[in-house]
Every structure is written in C-alpha cells, then in structure tokens.
XYZ file of C-alpha atoms in Angstrom:
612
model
C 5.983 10.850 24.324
C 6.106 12.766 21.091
C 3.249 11.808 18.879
C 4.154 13.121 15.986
C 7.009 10.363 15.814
C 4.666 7.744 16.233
C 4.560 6.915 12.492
C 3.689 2.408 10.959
C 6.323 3.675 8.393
C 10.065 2.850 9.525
C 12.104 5.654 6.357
C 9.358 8.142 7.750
C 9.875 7.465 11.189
C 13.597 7.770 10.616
C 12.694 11.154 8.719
C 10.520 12.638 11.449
C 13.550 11.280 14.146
C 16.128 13.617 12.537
C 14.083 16.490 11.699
C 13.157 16.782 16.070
C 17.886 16.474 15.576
C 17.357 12.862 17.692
C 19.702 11.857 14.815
C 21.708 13.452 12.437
C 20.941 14.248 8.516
C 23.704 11.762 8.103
C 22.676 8.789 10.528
C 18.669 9.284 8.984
C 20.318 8.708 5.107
C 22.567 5.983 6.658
C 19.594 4.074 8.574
C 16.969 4.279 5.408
C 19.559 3.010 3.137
C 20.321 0.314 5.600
C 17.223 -0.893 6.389
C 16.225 -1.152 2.743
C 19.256 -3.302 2.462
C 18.996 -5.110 5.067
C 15.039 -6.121 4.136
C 16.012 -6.532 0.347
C 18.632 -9.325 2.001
C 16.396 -10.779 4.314
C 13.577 -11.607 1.853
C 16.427 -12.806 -0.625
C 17.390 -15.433 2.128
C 13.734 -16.431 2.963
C 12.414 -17.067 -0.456
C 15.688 -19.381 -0.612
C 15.183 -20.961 2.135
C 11.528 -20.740 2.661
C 11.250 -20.073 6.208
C 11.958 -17.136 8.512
C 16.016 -17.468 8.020
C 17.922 -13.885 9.085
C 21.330 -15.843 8.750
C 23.692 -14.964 5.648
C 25.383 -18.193 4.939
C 29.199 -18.864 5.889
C 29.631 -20.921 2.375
C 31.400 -19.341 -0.482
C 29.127 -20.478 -3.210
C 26.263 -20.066 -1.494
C 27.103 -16.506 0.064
C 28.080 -15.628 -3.382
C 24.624 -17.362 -5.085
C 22.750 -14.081 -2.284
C 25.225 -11.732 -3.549
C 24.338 -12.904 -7.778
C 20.614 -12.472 -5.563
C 21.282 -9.150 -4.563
C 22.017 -7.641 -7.766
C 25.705 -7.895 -7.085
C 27.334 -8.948 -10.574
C 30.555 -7.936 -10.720
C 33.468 -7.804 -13.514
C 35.732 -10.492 -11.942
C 34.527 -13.606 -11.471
C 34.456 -13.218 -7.700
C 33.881 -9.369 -7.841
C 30.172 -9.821 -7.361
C 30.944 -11.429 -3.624
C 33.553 -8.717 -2.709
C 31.167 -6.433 -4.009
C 27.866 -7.722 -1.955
C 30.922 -8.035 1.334
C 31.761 -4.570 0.866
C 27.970 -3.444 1.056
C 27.159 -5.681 3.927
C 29.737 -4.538 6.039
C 29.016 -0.462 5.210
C 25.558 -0.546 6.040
C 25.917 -3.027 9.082
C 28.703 -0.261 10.328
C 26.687 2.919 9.720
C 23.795 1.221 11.616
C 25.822 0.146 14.366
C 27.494 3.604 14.826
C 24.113 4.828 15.055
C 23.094 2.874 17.437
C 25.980 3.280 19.531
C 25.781 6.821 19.033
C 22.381 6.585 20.807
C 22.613 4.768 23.491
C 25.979 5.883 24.892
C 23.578 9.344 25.160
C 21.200 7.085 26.636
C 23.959 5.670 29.315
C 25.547 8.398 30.128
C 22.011 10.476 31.313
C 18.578 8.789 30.396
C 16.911 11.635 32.098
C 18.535 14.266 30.720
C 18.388 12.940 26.934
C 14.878 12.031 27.402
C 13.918 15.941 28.323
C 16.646 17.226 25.875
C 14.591 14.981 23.703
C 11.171 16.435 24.715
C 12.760 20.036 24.329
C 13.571 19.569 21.034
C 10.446 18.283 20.087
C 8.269 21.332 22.058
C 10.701 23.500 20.095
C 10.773 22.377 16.808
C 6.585 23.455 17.164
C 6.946 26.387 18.543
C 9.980 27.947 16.979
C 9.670 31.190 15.075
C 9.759 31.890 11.322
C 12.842 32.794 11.022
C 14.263 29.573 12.544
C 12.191 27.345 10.409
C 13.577 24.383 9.017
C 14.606 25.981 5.648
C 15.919 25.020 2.172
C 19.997 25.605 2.175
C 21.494 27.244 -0.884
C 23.414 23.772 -1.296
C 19.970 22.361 -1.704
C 18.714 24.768 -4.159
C 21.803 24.402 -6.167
C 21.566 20.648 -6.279
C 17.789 20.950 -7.690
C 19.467 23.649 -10.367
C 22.200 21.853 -11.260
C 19.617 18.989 -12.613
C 17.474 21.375 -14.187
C 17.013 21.670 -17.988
C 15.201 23.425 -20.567
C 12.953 20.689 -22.322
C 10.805 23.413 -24.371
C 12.266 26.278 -26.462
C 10.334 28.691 -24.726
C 11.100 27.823 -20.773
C 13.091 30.318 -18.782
C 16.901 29.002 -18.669
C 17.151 27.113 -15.144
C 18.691 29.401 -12.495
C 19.747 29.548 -8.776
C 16.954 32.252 -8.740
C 14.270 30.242 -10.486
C 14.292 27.187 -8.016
C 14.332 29.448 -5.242
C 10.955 31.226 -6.619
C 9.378 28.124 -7.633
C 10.133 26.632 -3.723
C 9.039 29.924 -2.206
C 6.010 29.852 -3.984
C 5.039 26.413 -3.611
C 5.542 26.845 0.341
C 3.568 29.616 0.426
C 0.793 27.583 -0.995
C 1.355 24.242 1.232
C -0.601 22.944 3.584
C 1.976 22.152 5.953
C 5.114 23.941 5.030
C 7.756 22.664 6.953
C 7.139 19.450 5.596
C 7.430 21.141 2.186
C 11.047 21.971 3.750
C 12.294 18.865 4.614
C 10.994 16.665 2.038
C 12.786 19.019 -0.429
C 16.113 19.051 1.831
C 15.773 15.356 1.741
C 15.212 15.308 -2.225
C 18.048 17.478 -2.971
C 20.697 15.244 -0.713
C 19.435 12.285 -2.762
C 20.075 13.994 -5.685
C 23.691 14.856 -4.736
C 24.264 11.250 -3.650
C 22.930 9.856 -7.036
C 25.374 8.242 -8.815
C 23.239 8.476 -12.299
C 22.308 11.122 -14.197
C 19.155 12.864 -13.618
C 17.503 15.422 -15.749
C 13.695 17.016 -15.076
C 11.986 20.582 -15.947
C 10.881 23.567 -14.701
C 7.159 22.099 -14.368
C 8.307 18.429 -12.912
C 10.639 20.516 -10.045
C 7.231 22.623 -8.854
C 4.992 19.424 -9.078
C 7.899 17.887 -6.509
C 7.781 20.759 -4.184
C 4.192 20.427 -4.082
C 4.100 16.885 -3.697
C 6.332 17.290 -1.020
C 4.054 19.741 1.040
C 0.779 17.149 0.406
C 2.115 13.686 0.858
C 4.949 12.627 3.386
C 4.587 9.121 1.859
C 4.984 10.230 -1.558
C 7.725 12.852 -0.741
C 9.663 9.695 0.858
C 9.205 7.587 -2.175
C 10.966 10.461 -4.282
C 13.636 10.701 -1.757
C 14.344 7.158 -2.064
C 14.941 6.972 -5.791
C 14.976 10.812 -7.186
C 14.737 9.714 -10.722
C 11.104 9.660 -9.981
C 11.004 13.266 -10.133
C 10.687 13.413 -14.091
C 7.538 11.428 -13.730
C 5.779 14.424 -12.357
C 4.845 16.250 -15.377
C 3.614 14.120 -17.632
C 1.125 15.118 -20.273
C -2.265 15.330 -19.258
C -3.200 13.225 -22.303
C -0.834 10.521 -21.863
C -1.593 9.710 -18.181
C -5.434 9.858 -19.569
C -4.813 7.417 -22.036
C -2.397 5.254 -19.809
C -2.444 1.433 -20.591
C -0.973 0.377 -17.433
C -0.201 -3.471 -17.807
C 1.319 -2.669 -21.551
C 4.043 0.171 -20.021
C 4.366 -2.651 -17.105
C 5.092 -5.850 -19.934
C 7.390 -3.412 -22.453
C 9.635 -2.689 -18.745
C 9.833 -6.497 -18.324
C 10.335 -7.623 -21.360
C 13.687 -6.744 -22.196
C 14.975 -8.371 -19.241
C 16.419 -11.761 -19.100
C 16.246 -12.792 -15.292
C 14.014 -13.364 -12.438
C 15.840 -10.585 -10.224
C 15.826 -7.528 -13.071
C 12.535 -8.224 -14.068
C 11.326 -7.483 -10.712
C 13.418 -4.837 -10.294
C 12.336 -3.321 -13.702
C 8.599 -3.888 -12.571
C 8.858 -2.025 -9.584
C 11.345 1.153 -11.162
C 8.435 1.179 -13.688
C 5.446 1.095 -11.049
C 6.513 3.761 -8.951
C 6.666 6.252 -11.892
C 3.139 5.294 -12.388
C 2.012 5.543 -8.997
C 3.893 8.834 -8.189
C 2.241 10.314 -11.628
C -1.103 9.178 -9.725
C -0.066 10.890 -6.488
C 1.193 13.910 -7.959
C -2.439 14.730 -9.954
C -3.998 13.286 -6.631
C -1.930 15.979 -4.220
C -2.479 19.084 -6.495
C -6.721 18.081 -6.445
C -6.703 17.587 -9.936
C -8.848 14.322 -9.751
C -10.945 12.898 -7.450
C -10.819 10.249 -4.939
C -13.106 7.921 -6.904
C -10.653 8.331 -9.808
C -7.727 7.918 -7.965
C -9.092 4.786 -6.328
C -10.294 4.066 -10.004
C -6.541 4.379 -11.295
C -4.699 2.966 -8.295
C -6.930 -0.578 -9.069
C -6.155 -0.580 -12.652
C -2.401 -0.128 -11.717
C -2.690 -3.064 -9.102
C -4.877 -5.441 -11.834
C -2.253 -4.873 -14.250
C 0.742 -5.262 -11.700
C -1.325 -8.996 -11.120
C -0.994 -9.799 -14.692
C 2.762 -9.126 -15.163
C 3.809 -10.701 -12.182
C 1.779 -13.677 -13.321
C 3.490 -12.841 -16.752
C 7.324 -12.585 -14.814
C 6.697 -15.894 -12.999
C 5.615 -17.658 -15.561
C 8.960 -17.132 -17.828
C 10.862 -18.238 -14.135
C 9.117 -21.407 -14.442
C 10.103 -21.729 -18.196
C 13.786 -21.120 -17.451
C 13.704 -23.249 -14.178
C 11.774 -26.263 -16.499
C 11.627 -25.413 -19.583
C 8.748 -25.357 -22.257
C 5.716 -25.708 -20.062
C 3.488 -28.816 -21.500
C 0.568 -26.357 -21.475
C -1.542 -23.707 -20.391
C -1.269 -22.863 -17.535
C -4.752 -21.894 -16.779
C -4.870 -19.788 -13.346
C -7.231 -17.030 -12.074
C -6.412 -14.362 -9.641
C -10.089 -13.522 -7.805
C -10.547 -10.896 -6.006
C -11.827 -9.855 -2.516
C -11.596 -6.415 -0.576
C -10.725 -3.252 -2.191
C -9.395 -5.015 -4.850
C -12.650 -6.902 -5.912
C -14.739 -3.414 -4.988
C -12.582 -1.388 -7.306
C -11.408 0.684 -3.982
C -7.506 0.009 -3.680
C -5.647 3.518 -2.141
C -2.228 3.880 -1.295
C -0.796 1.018 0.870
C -3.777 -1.121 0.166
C -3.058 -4.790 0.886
C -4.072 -7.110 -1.837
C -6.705 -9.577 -0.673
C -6.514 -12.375 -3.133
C -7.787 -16.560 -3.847
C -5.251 -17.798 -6.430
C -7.231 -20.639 -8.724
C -6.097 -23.167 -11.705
C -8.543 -25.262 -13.536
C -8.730 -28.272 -12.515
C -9.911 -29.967 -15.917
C -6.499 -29.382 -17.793
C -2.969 -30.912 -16.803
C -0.054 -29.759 -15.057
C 1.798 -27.578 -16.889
C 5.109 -29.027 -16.064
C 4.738 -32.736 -16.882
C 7.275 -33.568 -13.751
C 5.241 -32.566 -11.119
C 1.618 -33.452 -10.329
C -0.474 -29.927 -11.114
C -0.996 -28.809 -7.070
C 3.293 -28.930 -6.901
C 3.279 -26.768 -10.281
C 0.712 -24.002 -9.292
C 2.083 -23.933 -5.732
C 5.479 -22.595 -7.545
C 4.318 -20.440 -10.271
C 1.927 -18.842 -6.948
C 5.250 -18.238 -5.385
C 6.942 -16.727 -7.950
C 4.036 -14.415 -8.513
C 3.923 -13.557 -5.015
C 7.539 -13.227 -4.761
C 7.124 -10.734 -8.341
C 4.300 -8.598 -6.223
C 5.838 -8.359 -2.610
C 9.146 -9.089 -1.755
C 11.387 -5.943 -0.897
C 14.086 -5.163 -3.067
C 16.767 -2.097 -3.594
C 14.055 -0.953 -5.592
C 10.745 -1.335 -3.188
C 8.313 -3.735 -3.175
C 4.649 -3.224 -4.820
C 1.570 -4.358 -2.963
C 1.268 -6.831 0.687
C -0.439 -9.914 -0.888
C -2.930 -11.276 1.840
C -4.175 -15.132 0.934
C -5.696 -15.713 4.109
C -9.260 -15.484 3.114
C -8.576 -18.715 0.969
C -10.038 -21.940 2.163
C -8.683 -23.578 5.233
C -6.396 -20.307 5.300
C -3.351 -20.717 6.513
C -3.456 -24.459 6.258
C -4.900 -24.898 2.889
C -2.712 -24.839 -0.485
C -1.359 -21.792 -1.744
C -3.074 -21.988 -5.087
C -6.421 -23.921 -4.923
C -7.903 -25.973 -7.810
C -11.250 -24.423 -9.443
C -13.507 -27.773 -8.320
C -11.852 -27.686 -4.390
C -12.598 -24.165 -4.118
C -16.767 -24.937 -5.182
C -16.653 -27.990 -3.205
C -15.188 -26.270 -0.465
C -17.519 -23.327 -0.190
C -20.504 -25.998 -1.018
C -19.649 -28.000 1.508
C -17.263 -26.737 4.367
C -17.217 -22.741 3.980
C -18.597 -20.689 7.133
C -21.169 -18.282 7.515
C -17.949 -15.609 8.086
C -16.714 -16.768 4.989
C -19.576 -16.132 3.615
C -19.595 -12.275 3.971
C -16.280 -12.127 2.426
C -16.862 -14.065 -0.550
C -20.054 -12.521 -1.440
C -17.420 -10.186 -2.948
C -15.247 -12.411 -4.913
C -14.561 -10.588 -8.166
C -12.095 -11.811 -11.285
C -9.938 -9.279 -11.623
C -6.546 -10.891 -13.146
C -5.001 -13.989 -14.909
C -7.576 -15.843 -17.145
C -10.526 -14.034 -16.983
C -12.565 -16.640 -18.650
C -11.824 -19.467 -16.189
C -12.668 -16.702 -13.257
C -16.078 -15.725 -14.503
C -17.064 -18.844 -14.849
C -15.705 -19.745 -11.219
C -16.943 -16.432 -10.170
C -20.240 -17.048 -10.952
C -20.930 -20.593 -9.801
C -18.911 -19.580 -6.561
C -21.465 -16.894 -5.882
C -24.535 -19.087 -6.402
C -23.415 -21.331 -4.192
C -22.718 -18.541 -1.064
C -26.192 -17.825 -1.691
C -27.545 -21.080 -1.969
C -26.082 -21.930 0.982
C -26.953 -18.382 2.708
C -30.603 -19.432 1.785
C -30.480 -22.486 3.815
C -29.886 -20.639 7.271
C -32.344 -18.301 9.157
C -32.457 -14.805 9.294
C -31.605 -14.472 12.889
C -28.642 -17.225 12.383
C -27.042 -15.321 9.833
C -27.740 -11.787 11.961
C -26.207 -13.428 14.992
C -23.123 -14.703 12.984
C -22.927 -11.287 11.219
C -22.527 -9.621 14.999
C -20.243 -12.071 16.403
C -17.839 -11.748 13.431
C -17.990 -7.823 13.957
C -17.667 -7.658 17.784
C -15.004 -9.905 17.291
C -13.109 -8.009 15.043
C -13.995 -4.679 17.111
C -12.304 -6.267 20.180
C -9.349 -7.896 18.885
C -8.236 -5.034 15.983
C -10.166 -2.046 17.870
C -7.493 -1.482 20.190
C -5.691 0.328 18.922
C -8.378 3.286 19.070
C -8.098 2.764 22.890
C -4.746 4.883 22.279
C -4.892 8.482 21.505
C -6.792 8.946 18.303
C -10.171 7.949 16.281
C -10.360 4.529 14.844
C -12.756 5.092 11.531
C -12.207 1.281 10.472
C -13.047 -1.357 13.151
C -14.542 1.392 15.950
C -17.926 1.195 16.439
C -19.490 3.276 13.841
C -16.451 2.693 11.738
C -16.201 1.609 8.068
C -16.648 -2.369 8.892
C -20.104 -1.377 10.193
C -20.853 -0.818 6.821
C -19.081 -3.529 5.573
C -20.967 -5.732 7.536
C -24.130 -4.694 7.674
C -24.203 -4.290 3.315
C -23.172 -8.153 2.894
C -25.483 -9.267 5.796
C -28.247 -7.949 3.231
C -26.840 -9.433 0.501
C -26.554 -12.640 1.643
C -30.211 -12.519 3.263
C -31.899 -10.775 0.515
C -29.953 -12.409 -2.484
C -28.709 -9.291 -3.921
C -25.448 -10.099 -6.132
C -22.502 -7.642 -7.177
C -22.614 -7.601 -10.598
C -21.803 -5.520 -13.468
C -18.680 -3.053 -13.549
C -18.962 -1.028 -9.975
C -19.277 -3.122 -7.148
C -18.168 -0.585 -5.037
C -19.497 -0.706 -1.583
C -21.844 3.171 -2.719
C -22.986 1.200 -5.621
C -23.505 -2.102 -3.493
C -25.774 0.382 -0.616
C -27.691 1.838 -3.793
C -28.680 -1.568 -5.134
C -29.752 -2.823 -1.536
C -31.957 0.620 -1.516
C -33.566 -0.364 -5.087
C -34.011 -3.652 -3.795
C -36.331 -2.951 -0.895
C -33.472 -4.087 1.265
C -32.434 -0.791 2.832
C -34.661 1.806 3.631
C -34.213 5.589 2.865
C -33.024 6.519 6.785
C -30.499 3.590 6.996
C -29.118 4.087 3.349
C -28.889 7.581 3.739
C -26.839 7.022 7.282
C -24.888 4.168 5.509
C -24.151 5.946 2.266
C -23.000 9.528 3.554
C -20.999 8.216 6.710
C -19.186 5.699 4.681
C -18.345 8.245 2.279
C -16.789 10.237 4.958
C -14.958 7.657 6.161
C -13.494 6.374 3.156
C -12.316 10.390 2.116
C -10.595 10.457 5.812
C -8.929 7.305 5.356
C -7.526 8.591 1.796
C -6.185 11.651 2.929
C -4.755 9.907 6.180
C -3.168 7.559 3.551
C -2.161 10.234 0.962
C -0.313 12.417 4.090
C 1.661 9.717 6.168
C 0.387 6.149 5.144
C -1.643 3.757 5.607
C -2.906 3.780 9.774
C -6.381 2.597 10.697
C -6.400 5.029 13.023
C -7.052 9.023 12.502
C -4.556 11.001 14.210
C -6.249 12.826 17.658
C -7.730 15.965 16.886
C -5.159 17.944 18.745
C -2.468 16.999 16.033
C -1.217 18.922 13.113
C -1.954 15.796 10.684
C -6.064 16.227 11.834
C -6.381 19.813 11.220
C -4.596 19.164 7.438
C -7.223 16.473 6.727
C -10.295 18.533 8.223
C -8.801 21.165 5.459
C -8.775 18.412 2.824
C -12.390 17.704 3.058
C -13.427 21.001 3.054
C -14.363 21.687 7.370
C -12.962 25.167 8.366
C -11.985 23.948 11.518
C -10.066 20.541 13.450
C -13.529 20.778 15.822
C -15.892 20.759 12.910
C -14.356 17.758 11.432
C -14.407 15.940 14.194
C -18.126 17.282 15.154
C -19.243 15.710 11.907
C -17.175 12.791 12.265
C -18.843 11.914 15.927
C -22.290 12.194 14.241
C -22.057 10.415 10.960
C -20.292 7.402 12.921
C -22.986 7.409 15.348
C -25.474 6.992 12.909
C -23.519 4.482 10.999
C -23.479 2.141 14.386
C -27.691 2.603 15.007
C -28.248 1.959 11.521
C -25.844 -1.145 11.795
C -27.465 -2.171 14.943
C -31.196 -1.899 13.192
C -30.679 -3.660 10.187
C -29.027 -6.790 12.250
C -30.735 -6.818 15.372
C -34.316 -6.333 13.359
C -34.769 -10.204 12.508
C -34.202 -11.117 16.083
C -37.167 -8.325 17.924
C-alpha cells in the first residue's frame, strides 16, 4: 500500500524496505549481498548448463568446477570448495533468518504488522526535522578515516570537514533524506570493506551529491565503495576519454574467462559513475550524456567481442581465421540514445563468404559460441554486476532463429520473409560494433532492401500495419499505466507514437538514416526537409518527444529504469518537475497532458491520412 516501496529494482527495494524499519540496517546489507550472490550463482549454473537450472550440483568435482566459477580459488587444493561452502551457507542463513524474522511477525498478527507497517511508512513522511533520518558520527568517521590529502594545498581531512561538506551538500539536495541514507549506506560499506580505500576532499562532496540526485547511482556506490574515487576526475581526462582503450588495458592483463569479466565490469562502473556524477551535478546535458553513455556501451560491444574471442582461443586454440562478425544495431543503441538501464537491442552477423574460424565445427556452430561468450561477457551477473540486458529478439525468426545469423540469411531473409513490423524496426539498423566494414556494407544493402520492399505495398497497407503494431503494443505493455501513474512510453501520446509514426514516413516516403545522428530529433527534422512532415505535426512531434525523452532520463537518473512516471502526488514527480525546470508537480504534469495529446492527434493524422 506504500508506493514509495514499489521500486523494478530488488537492492533499492531492499533499501527503501529498511529505511520505512520493515527490516533492519543489518537484514537490508545481508539480503543485497545475498541476492547478488545468489544471481552471480545462478547465471554461473545456467551458462553451464544452458537452461534455466537453480540446482547446485551434489558432485564434488563438479560443485567445486561452480566454486573455481565463482571466483573461489583457494590456497589448498580443496580450499576453493570449502571456501565457495562457507559462502553458500552464510548468505542462504542470513536470508533465511530474514525471512523467518518476517513472517513469524506476519503469523503472530497480520493485521497489526500490516498497520504498524503503514504507521511507519505515514511517519517516516511526516516526521519532524529533528527526527530525520540523519548521518551518525560512526558514519562520518568512517568517510574521515578514508580521507586523504591528494594536493599540497587541501585542508587536512577532519571529523569536522566531512561533517561540513555533508551539511552542505544536504542543504543543497533535492531530496535530502535520500542524501541521508545513501551516505549511511556508503559509510557501512566502507566499514565492511575488506580493501583499502583512499578518495579526496572533492571525490567525498561529489558522493554526497550523487547521493541526493540518483538513488540508482547512490546504490551502485554502496555496492562496491571503491567507486567513490572515480568521482573527481579531471575535467580534461573524462573529455578526452577513449572508452574501449581504458576497457581493453583492464582486460588485458587477465588470463581467464571469469576475471576478465570481472575486470570489465570493475572498470565500467568507474566509467559510468564518472558519467553520472557530471550528469547529477548538471554539468552536461542530456544529449551528451546519452552521447557518452552510447560510446561506453559501443566500446563495452567491442571488448566483450574482444574477451570472447580469447575464450574461444583457449577453449580451441589458434582460430583458422578471421572471424569476421558485426554487431548491428537497433533502438537506442542504433539512434545514439542509450540512458541508464538501457537494454541493448542487437542482430549479431558473420560473413558468410569466409570459413569457420574453428576448422572443427561448421561456421553457424562457431559463431553460435563466440555469440555466447559475448553475451555471457555483456550480461551475466557477477559479484561485480553485470553491464547492459542484451535483447536479440528483433533478429529473424526471433526466438527460433540462430543466435548469430550469417550476412546472406539475414538479406535473404528480410528480401524474402521479413514483415511489414519488422520493417519499422529495421529501418533503424545501424553498425555500431565488431567489423565495421562487413556492417556497412550489410547495413546498407539491408536498408535498400526494407525499402524496396516497403515500396511494393500501399500506403494504406503499410498505415494499417503501422496502427495494428502500435495498438498492439499499447494494449499488451500499456497496462501498466492502468496502475497509479503516467505511462510516457507505450500510453497513447507516449514516446512509441513517435516512434511509430517517424518510421511509418520513412518507410513510405524513402527517407534513410544516414550520416552520424540518427537520432529520432534528427530523424523528425529530415522528414520536415523532406516534405514528409509538415510544420504543425513536426513541431507537435519534435517538442513532445523531447519532453518525454528528458522525463524518462531523470526518472532513470533518480530510481531506474520504469516506463512508467511516478503519479503526480509522489515525492519522485515533484523532483523531476524541478529537474526540467516547472515550478510546480501541477505544471509538469499540465504540460505533460498537453504535449502528449498533441503527440497522439499528430500520430493519428499522419497514419490515418492515406486511408480518408
């Protein structure tokens, strides 16, 4: 009944749980560190296994081959088993007391712990001041005691100094009990850390500012609190940041499948919280955040490709040649648009003219398991996180078609077989990773041929195939704003509209993406040079979309990725109607209401005007 628990995020929900005291400081550091555990396992025993297996095996060489999996090496020859046993068994136990702990509550009075619950939650919003959720002198002490002077000319860290520098930085926040407990949470991480972490005067007040802007990003740093040293890096530097070079010198060094990943992601967070942190404080804008966050996922592409292929070396040694293999692009990826918890829409393609690269198996076998190496590289959860969902549906035949496609199926198929939904989608496809000669090349003839074939329906057939695809989309993901809240993504009026309604015009007035922005303002302003969108509907298009798409950032920035805005009633609406610059929650969602509105008539025109 408490919204503000109702969070996609399971180490946030667990945060926002046991700041309402429904669990304990204790049982929310227990469960987070659990569950990561628990997921790192489970994807260890699924890519073995390769199906959904939640079953640790009884075997002692294979329970010992997931502990080796696990990162559990050991300095006895069994010690890596006893090791993984001993880490099992505490975090299964701390969960399970936790649970316990619950629902005995729960037995013994489900009324009363259900309004004790409700109480808490009422009061934890209304409470004065001076009853705030507060930093603890522990806390404080734990931030000073990792404190140092980098520069000759910084103040010598003191209690009194990280007390200023919080006090200050709360007084600034836009939500400051979040500032609170993200630095509470911080500072226990920090005393649990069993390395030794060092950070300035100027990376400790980026992290309690970070911590008032961006629950996400405050949890990341909670997780792994070595991250706090990447918050003040030199403005030069992050300008001049080669991405997939700091991503290949992390990997390189490494000698296994396991610590390369685990290097990749250690080294990927730093560079995503250093995007977060200049994102939070407004020191660059969404289109160069977006901007940064796609370069960071391109070159996170090319050094998993880089990671799997020296798997595939050590599982078969030298590779016979090549291989040749192009990521392309579709989505936010392709449009140059990726934000924080963006999934990865990708096609994976090999040429088809050379040969396998592993002379033992025929070259579909070979490309299906580099593919799942590099998918494993991008997206399976370890101790250390996991980068980016990869979503391969969007390839032919989805589910049912190959993992990696060959460059001459994928033209035959959308020659041939590919539907007029299809169609919209891969009107976008962009190169973006891998061999970026082979992808151009496929790139290109894969575009003429959606617009060949788009040329040989009518207008009103593609129209009424545009509309079906969106209603059914609207009725099958739009549920969720049935539920409390605004929908800005598949509503009506929401950011599909646009979607839709720009490749619909694309596709029936042959207008390509090309060049270096294909992003869906640039794709609008190129339909409006065309002739293809006229100044009412581009206007409606351009300015709601942008809207949207700053809504949707800040939503993401805040708490995560959620389709779905919170309702205007909640704390998390009012902090984004501040973000964009509306004085008040009722403004925002005044404006919102309008430019939505007109996003849905100018949809409806430009589809329904082939058919009048």
């Amino acid at each position: 009944r408490d919204e503000w628990l109702r969070v996609a995020h399971t180490v946030i929900s667990l945060g926002r749980l046991a700041e309402r005291n429904l669990i304990s400081e204790e049982e929310r550091s227990g469960l987070s560190e659990a569950y990561i555990f628990l997921r790192t396992l489970e994807h260890r025993l699924q890519m073995e296994h390769g199906l959904q297996t939640h079953t640790v095996p009884q075997a002692e060489p294979q329970r010992a081959l997931v502990a080796r999996r696990m990162g559990f090496a050991g300095s006895t020859p069994n010690g890596g088993l006893v090791e993984f046993e001993n880490a099992l068994a505490a975090n299964v136990t701390a969960v399970r007391k936790a649970y316990d702990r619950v629902f005995a509550n729960a037995k013994d009075d489900k009324s009363e712990l259900r309004s004790a619950g409700l109480q808490q939650a009422d009061a934890a919003r209304d409470e004065p001041a001076s009853r705030e959720f507060r930093v603890q002198g522990k806390a404080v002490q734990s931030f000073t005691s990792h404190l140092r002077q980098f520069e000759p000319d910084e103040v010598a860290p003191t209690h009194e100094l990280v007390k200023r520098l919080f006090d200050d930085a709360v007084g600034r926040s836009p939500n400051p009990q979040r500032t609170k407990m993200m630095t509470n949470r911080v500072a226990a991480s920090l005393q649990k850390s069993e390395s030794p972490i060092e950070f300035s005067e100027k990376s400790l007040a980026s992290l309690f500012q970070l911590c008032g802007s961006s629950e996400l990003l405050g949890e990341m740093v909670a997780g792994n609190p070595s991250l706090v040293s990447a918050l003040a890096s030199d403005e030069t530097q992050f300008k001049r940041r080669d991405y997939r070079a700091l991503l290949r010198a992390c990997v390189d060094p490494e000698k296994n499948f396991p610590a390369e990943i685990s290097a990749l992601r250690r080294e990927w967070s730093k560079l995503l919280i250093e995007i977060g942190a200049r994102d939070a404080a407004g020191e660059i804008s969404l289109a160069q955040s977006n901007h940064l966050q796609t370069e960071l996922a391109v070159a996170s592409i090319n050094v998993a490709y880089l990671i799997a292929r020296r798997e595939i070396v050590r599982r078969y040694g030298r590779l016979d040649g090549g291989p040749r293999i192009s990521v392309l692009a579709l989505g936010r990826l392709a449009s140059g648009g990726v934000d924080y918890g963006s999934d990865l829409d990708v096609i994976l393609v090999y040429d088809a003219l050379v040969s396998s690269p592993i002379g033992s198996l025929a070259p579909d076998e070979a490309y299906a398991r580099l593919g799942e190496l590099m998918l494993a590289a991008l997206s399976s959860v370890t101790r250390d996180g996991y980068l980016y969902r990869v979503d391969l549906r969007l390839r032919p035949d989805g589910k049912n078609g190959p993992l990696v496609i060959s460059s001459e199926a994928l033209l035959d198929y959308v020659r041939q077989r590919s539907a007029v939904w299809e169609w919209l989608a891969y009107v976008k496809l962009r190169a973006v990773a891998g061999d970026l000669e082979l992808g151009r090349m496929i790139e290109t003839h894969a575009r003429h041929a959606i617009h060949e074939q788009a040329r040989k329906v009518t207008d009103d057939e593609l129209a009424e195939e545009t509309r079906r695809m969106r209603e059914r989309l609207e009725l099958e993901k739009g549920k969720r704003g049935r539920q409390k809240g605004i929908d800005i993504k598949y509503a009506r009026g929401g950011m599909l509209d646009v979607y839709f309604a720009a490749r619909y015009l694309q596709l029936r007035d042959d207008v390509a993406d090309e060049g270096e922005d294909r992003s869906t303002r640039a794709t609008l302003e190129r339909l409006e040079a065309n002739g293809s969108l006229d100044a009412a509907d581009y206007e409606a298009l351009a300015r709601g979309y942008e809207l949207l798409r700053a809504a949707d950032h800040y939503q993401r920035l805040i708490v995560g990725k959620v389709a779905t805005l919170p309702s205007t009633d909640h704390p998390s609406f009012n902090e984004i109607a501040r973000q964009l610059g509306f004085a008040t929650a009722a403004e925002f969602s005044g404006k919102l209401s309008e430019r939505m509105r007109a996003i849905r008539e100018a949809y409806d025109r430009i589809t329904t005007a082939d058919q009048v």
